[in-house]
Short mmCIF file of C-alpha atoms in Angstrom, two decimals:
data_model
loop_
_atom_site.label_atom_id
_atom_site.label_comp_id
_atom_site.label_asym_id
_atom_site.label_seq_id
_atom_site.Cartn_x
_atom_site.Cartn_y
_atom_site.Cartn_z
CA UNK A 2 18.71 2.94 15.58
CA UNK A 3 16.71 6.23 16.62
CA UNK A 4 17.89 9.09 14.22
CA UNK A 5 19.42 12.02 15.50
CA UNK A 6 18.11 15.92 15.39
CA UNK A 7 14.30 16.84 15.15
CA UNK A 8 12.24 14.05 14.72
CA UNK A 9 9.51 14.07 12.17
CA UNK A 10 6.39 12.73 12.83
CA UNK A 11 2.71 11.80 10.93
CA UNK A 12 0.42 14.48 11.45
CA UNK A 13 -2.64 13.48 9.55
CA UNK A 14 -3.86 10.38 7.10
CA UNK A 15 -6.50 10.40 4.26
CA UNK A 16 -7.31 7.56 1.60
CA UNK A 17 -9.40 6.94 -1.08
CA UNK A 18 -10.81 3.81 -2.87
CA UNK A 19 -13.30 3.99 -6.35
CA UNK A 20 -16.62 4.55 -5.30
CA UNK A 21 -17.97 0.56 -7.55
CA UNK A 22 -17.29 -2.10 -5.56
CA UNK A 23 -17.53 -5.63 -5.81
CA UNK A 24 -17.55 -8.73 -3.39
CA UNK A 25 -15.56 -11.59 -4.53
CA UNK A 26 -18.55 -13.76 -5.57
CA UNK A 27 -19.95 -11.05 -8.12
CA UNK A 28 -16.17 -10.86 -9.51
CA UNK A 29 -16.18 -14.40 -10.43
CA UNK A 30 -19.99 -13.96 -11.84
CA UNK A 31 -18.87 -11.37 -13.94
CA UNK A 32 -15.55 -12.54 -14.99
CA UNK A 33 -17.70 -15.85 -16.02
CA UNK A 34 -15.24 -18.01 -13.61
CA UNK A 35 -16.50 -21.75 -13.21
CA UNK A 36 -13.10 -23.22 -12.79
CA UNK A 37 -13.63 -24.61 -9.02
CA UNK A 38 -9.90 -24.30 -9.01
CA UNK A 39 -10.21 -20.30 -9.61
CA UNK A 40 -13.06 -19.71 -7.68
CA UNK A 41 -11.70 -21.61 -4.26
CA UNK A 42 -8.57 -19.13 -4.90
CA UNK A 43 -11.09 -15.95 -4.37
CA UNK A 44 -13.55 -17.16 -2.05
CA UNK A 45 -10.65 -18.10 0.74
CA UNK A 46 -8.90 -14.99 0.25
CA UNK A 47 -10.21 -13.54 3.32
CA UNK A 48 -11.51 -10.76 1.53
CA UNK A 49 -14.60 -9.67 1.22
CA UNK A 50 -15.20 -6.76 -1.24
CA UNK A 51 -12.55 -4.61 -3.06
CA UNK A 52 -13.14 -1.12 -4.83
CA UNK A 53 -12.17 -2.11 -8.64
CA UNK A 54 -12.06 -0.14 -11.78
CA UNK A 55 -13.28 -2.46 -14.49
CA UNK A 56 -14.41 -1.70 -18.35
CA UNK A 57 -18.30 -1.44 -19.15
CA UNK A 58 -19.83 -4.53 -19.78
CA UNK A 59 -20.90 -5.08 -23.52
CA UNK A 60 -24.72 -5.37 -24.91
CA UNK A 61 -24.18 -9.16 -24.53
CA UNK A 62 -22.46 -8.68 -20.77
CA UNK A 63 -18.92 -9.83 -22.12
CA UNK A 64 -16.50 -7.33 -20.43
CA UNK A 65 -14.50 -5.34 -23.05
CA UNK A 66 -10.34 -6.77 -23.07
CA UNK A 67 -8.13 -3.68 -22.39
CA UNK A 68 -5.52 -3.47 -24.39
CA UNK A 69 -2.24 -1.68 -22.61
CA UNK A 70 -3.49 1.86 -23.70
CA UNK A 71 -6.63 1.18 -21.96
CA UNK A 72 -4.64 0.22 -19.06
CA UNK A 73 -2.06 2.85 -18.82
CA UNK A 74 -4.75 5.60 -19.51
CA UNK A 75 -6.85 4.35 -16.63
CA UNK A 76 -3.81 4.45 -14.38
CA UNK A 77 -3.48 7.56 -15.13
CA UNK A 78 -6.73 9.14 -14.99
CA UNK A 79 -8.48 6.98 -11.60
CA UNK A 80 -4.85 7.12 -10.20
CA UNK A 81 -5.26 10.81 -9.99
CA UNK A 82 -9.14 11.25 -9.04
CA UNK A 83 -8.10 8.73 -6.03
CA UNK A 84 -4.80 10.65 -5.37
CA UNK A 85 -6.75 13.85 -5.45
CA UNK A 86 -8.75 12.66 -2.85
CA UNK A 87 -6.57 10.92 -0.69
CA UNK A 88 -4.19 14.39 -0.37
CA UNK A 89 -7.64 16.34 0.45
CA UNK A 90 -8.55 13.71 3.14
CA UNK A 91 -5.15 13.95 4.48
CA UNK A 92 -4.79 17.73 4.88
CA UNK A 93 -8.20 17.77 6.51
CA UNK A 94 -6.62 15.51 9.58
CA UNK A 95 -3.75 17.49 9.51
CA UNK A 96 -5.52 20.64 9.81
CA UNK A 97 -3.45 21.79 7.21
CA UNK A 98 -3.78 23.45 3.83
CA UNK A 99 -2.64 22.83 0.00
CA UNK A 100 -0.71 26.23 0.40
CA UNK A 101 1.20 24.54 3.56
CA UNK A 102 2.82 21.55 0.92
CA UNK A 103 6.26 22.33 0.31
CA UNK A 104 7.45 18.53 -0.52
CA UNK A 105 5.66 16.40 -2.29
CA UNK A 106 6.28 12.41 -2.95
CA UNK A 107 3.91 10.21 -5.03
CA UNK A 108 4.60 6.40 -4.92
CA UNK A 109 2.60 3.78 -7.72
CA UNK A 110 3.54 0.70 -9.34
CA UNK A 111 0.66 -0.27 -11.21
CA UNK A 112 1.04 1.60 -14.41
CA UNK A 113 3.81 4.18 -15.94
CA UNK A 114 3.63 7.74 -17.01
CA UNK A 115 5.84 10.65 -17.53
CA UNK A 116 5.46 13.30 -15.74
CA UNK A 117 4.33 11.55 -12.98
CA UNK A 118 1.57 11.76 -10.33
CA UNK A 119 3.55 14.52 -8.42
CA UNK A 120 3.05 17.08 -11.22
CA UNK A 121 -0.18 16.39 -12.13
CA UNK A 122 -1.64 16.51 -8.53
CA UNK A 123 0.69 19.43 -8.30
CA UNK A 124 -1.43 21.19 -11.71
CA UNK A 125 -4.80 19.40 -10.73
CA UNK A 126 -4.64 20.79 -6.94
CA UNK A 127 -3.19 24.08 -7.16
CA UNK A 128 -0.23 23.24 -5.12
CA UNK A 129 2.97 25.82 -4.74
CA UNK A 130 4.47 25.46 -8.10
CA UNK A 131 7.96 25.42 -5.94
CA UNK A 132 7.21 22.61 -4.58
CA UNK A 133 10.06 20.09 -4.53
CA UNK A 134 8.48 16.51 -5.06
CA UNK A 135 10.02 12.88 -5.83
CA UNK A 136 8.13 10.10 -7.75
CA UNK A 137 8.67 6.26 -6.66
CA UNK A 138 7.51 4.41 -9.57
CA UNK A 139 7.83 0.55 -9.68
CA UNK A 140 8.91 -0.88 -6.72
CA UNK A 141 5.97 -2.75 -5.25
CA UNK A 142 4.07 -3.32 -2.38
CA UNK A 143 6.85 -2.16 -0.47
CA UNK A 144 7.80 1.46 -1.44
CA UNK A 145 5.70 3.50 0.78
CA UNK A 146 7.88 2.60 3.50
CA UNK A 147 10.71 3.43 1.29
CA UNK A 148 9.40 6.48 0.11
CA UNK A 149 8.54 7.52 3.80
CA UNK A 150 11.89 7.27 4.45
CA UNK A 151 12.81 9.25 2.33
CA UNK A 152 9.96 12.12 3.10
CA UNK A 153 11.33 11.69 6.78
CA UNK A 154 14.84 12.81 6.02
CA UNK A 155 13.09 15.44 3.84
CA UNK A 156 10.74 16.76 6.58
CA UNK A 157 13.59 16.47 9.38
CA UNK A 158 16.30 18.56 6.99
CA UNK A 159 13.01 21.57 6.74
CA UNK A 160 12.21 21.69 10.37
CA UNK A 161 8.33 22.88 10.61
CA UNK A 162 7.33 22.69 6.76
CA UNK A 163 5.04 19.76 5.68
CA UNK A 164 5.63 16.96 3.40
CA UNK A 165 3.08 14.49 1.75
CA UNK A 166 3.62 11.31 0.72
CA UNK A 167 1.27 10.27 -1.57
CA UNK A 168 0.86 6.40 -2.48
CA UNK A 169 -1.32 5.74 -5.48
CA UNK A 170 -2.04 2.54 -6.91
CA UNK A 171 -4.86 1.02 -9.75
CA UNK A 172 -4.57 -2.34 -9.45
CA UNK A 173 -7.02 -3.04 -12.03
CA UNK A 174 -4.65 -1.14 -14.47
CA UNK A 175 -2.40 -3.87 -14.21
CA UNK A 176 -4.73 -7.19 -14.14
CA UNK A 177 -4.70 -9.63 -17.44
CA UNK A 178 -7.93 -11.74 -17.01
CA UNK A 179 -6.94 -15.40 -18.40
CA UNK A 180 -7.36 -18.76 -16.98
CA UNK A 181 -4.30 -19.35 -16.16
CA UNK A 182 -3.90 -20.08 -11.95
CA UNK A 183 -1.21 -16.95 -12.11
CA UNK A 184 -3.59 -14.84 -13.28
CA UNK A 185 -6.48 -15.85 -10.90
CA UNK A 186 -3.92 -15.36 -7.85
CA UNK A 187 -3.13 -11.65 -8.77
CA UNK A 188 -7.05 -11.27 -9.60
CA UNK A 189 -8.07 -12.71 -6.29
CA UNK A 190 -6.07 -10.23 -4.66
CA UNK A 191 -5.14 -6.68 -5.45
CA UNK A 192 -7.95 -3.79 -5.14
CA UNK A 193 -7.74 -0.36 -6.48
CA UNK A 194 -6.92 2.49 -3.71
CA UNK A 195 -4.70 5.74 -2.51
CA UNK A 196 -3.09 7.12 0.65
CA UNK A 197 -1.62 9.56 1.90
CA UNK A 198 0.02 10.85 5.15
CA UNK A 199 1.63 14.08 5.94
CA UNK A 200 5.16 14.63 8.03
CA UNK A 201 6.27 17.54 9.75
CA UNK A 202 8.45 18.37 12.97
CA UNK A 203 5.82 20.67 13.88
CA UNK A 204 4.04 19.85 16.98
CA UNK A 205 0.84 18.54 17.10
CA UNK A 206 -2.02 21.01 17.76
CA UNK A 207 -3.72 21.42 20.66
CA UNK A 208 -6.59 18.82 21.67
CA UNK A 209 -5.25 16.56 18.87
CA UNK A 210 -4.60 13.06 19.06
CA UNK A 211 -1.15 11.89 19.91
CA UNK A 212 0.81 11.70 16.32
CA UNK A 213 3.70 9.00 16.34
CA UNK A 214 7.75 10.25 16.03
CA UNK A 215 9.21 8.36 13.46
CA UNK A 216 12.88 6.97 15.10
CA UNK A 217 14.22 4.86 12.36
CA UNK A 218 13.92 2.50 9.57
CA UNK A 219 15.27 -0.87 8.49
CA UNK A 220 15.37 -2.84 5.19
CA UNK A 221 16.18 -6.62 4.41
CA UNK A 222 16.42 -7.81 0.85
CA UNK A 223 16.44 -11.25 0.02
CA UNK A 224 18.24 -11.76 -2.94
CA UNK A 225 17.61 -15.38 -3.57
CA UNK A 226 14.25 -14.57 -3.77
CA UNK A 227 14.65 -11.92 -6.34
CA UNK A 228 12.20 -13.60 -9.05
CA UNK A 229 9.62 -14.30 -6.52
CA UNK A 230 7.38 -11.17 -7.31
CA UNK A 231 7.28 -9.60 -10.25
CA UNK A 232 5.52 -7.02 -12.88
CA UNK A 233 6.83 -7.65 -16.29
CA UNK A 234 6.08 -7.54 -19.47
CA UNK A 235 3.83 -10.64 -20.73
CA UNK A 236 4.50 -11.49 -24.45
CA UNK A 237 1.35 -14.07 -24.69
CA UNK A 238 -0.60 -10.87 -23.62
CA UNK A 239 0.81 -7.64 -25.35
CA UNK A 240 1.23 -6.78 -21.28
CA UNK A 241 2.53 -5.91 -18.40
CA UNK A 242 1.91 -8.76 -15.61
CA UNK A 243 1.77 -9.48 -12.23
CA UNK A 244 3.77 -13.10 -10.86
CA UNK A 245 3.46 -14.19 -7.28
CA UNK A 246 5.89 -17.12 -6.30
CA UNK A 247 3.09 -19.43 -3.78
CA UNK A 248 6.44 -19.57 -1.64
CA UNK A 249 6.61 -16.37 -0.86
CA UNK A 250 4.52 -15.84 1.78
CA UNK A 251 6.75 -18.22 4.02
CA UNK A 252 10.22 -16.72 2.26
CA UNK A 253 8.63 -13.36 3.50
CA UNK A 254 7.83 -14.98 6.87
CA UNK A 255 11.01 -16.20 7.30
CA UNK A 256 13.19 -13.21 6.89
CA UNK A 257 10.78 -10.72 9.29
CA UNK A 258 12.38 -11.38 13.00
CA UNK A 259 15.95 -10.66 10.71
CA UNK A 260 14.02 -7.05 10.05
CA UNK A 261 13.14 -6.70 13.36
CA UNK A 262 16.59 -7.38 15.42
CA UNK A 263 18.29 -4.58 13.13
CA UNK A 264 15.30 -2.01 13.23
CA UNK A 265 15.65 -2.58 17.33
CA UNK A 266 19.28 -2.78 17.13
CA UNK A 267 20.56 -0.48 20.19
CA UNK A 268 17.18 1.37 21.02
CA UNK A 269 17.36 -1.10 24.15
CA UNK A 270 13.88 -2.17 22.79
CA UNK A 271 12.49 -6.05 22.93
CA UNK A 272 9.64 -6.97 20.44
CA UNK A 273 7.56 -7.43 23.39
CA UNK A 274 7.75 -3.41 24.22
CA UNK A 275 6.05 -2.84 20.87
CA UNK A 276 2.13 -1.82 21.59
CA UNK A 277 0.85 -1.55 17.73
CA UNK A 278 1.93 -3.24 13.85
CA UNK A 279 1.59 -1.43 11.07
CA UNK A 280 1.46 -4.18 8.76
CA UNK A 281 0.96 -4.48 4.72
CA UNK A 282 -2.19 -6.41 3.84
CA UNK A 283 -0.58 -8.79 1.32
CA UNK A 284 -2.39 -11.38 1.14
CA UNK A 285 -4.21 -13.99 4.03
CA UNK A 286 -0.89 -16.52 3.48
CA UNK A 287 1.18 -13.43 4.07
CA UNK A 288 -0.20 -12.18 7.13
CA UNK A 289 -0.11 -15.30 8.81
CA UNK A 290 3.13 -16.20 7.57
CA UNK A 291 4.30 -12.75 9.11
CA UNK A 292 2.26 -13.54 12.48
CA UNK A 293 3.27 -16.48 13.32
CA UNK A 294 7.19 -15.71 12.61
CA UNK A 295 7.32 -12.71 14.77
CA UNK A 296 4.79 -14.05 17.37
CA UNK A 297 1.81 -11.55 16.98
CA UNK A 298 -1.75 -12.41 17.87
CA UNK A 299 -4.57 -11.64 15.56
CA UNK A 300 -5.55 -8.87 17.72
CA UNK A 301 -2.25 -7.07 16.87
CA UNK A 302 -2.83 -7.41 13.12
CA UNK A 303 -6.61 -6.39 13.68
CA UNK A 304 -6.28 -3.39 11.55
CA UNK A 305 -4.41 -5.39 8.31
CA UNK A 306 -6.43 -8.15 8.23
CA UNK A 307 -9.60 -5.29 8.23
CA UNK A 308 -8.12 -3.75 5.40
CA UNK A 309 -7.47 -7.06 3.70
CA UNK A 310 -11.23 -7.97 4.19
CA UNK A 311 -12.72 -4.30 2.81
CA UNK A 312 -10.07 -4.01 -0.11
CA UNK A 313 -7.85 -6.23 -0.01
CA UNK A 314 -4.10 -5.91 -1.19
CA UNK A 315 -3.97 -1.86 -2.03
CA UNK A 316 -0.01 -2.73 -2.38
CA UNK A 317 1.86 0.04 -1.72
CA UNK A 318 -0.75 2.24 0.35
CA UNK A 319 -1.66 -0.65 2.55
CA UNK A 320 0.00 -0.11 5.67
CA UNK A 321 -1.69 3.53 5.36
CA UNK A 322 -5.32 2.49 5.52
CA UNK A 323 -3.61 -0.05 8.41
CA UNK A 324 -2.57 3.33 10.13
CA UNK A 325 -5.53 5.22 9.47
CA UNK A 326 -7.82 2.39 11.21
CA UNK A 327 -5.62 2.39 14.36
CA UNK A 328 -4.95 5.98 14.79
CA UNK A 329 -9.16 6.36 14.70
CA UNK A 330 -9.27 3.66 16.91
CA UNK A 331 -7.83 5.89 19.53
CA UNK A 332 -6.44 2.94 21.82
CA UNK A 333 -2.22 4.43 21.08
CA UNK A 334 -1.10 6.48 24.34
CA UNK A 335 2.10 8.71 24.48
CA UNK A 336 4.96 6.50 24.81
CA UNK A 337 3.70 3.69 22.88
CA UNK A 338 6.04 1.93 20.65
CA UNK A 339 5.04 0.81 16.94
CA UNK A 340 6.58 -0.59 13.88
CA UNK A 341 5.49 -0.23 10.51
CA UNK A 342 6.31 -3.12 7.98
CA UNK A 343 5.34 -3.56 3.71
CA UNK A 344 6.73 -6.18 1.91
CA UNK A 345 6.91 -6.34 -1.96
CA UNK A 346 9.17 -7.32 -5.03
CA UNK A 347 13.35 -7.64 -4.49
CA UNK A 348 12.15 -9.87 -2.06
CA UNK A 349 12.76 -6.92 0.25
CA UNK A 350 11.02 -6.28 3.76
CA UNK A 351 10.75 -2.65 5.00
CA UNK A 352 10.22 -1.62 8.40
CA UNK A 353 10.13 1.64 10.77
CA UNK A 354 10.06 2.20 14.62
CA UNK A 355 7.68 4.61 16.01
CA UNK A 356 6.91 6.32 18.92
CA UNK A 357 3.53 8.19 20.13
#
């Protein structure tokens, strides 16, 4: 499974959630929620507070209904103050520079525009206009692993220049606000949020922290479970909408020791040699569904269900604020083995080996 040639590896993280927050409680007080159906859904979520973009209240404290305009224009412009951000944060880590980006890969599915986030962050930052760049738009939860594979073959085919990956996602540019228990699942859940993380082969700098090699990556689709997630267009509505199958956290489950045998296929590697997960902060039923499958203790998802708690599901930049909390932690040592694993719509599972 590990990838011949130069290995690339993650030389700096940065994210970036709206600056309004709101704890689940004062969601449900301002949504007006008294369904004890709704509100049991968001106060056992596990999460505690999530950075949201939501319309001004009106004179009479009713919350305007965005229309899918309103929605796609907020994507647009939060996606790419938070995006903005997130790169900055990043290349401070890195100890790197806009001038340095020479590849540059922007991942959302919460809201569609053309051009995409890559060359508007590429105008709004002052980035290299030469600049070769890829936009993932509509995959799910799941891309940024996707994406980084792609930035990895990238990064490993221009040994020594630096890519970004750049995952942006406005959840709240994709909620519809009904009564319906569909509705209050996705509302529960998703918070508003970017990430990024920069590759190189470069070596690390001197007195940095150890920066994990990525080896290789693995994917497992499960196609019976193709209709179990998905972000289509709502006729009741006039919009795009969000549908979680309540089975999917044990489909998901299920399926993750399959991802793991082929991403450790032939590295000679048990799942006992891994040290740290990377894992996507789904959703509580997720996580544990995940845990318990591949035998994990809670201290081994310490860092998702942290994320989970602060902003809950950030879909597709998830495992990067998972990252960012371990690699600050300091506890990884050179040698250590990791894996990396999102899950989103197809049902697909993504995964990738690393190595400090």
């Amino acid at each position: 499974m590990t990838r011949p040639g130069v290995g690339s590896r993650l030389a700096g993280v940065g994210t970036a959630v709206p600056d309004t927050t709101y704890t689940q409680r004062e969601l449900l007080d301002l949504l007006d929620v008294t369904d004890p159906r709704v509100r049991s859904v968001f106060l056992n979520s596990a999460i505690e507070r999530r950075g949201l973009t939501l319309p001004a209240p009106r004179p009479d404290g009713s919350r305007t209904v965005e229309s899918q305009g309103d929605l796609l224009r907020k994507h647009t412009r939060q996606g790419l103050e938070l995006g903005h951000r997130a790169v900055e944060n990043c290349l401070e880590d890195a100890g790197a520079r806009i001038s340095d980006i020479r590849y540059l890969c922007c991942v959302t599915s919460t809201g569609f525009l053309t051009p995409g986030f890559s060359a508007l962050l590429i105008k709004e930052l002052g980035i290299e206009v030469s600049c070769s760049r890829l936009d993932v738009v509509g995959m799910g939860c799941n891309a940024g692993l996707n994406a980084l594979n792609a930035v990895d073959g990238w990064a490993r085919a221009h040994p020594g220049e630096l890519a970004l990956l750049v995952c942006v996602e406005v959840c709240s540019a994709a909620y519809v606000f009904d009564a319906t228990m569909r509705s209050s699942v996705v509302n529960s859940l998703f918070g508003d949020g970017a990430a990024a993380v920069a590759v190189t082969t470069a070596g690390t700098r001197e007195g940095s922290a150890p920066a994990p090699a990525l080896l290789g990556f693995s994917s497992r689709i499960i196609p019976e479970a193709v209709d179990a997630m998905r972000y289509d267009w709502d006729d009741g509505h006039g919009k795009f909408s969000f549908w979680l199958d309540p089975q999917i956290p044990y489909v998901v489950g299920a399926h993750a020791p399959g991802a793991l045998e082929r991403l450790l296929r032939g590295t000679g590697l048990l799942p006992s040699d891994i040290a740290h997960w990377v894992v996507h902060s789904g959703g509580k039923k997720v996580v544990d569904s995940v845990r318990i499958n591949l035998g994990l203790t809670r201290h081994d998802v310490r860092h998702t269900t942290g994320v989970l708690r602060d902003h809950g599901n950030l879909s597709s930049g998830s495992f990067l604020f998972s990252y960012q909390r371990l690699a600050a932690e300091g506890t990884a040592r050179p040698g250590d083995m990791g894996v990396l694993m999102t899950m989103g719509p197809g049902s697909t599972i993504e995964m990738a080996l690393a190595r400090w």
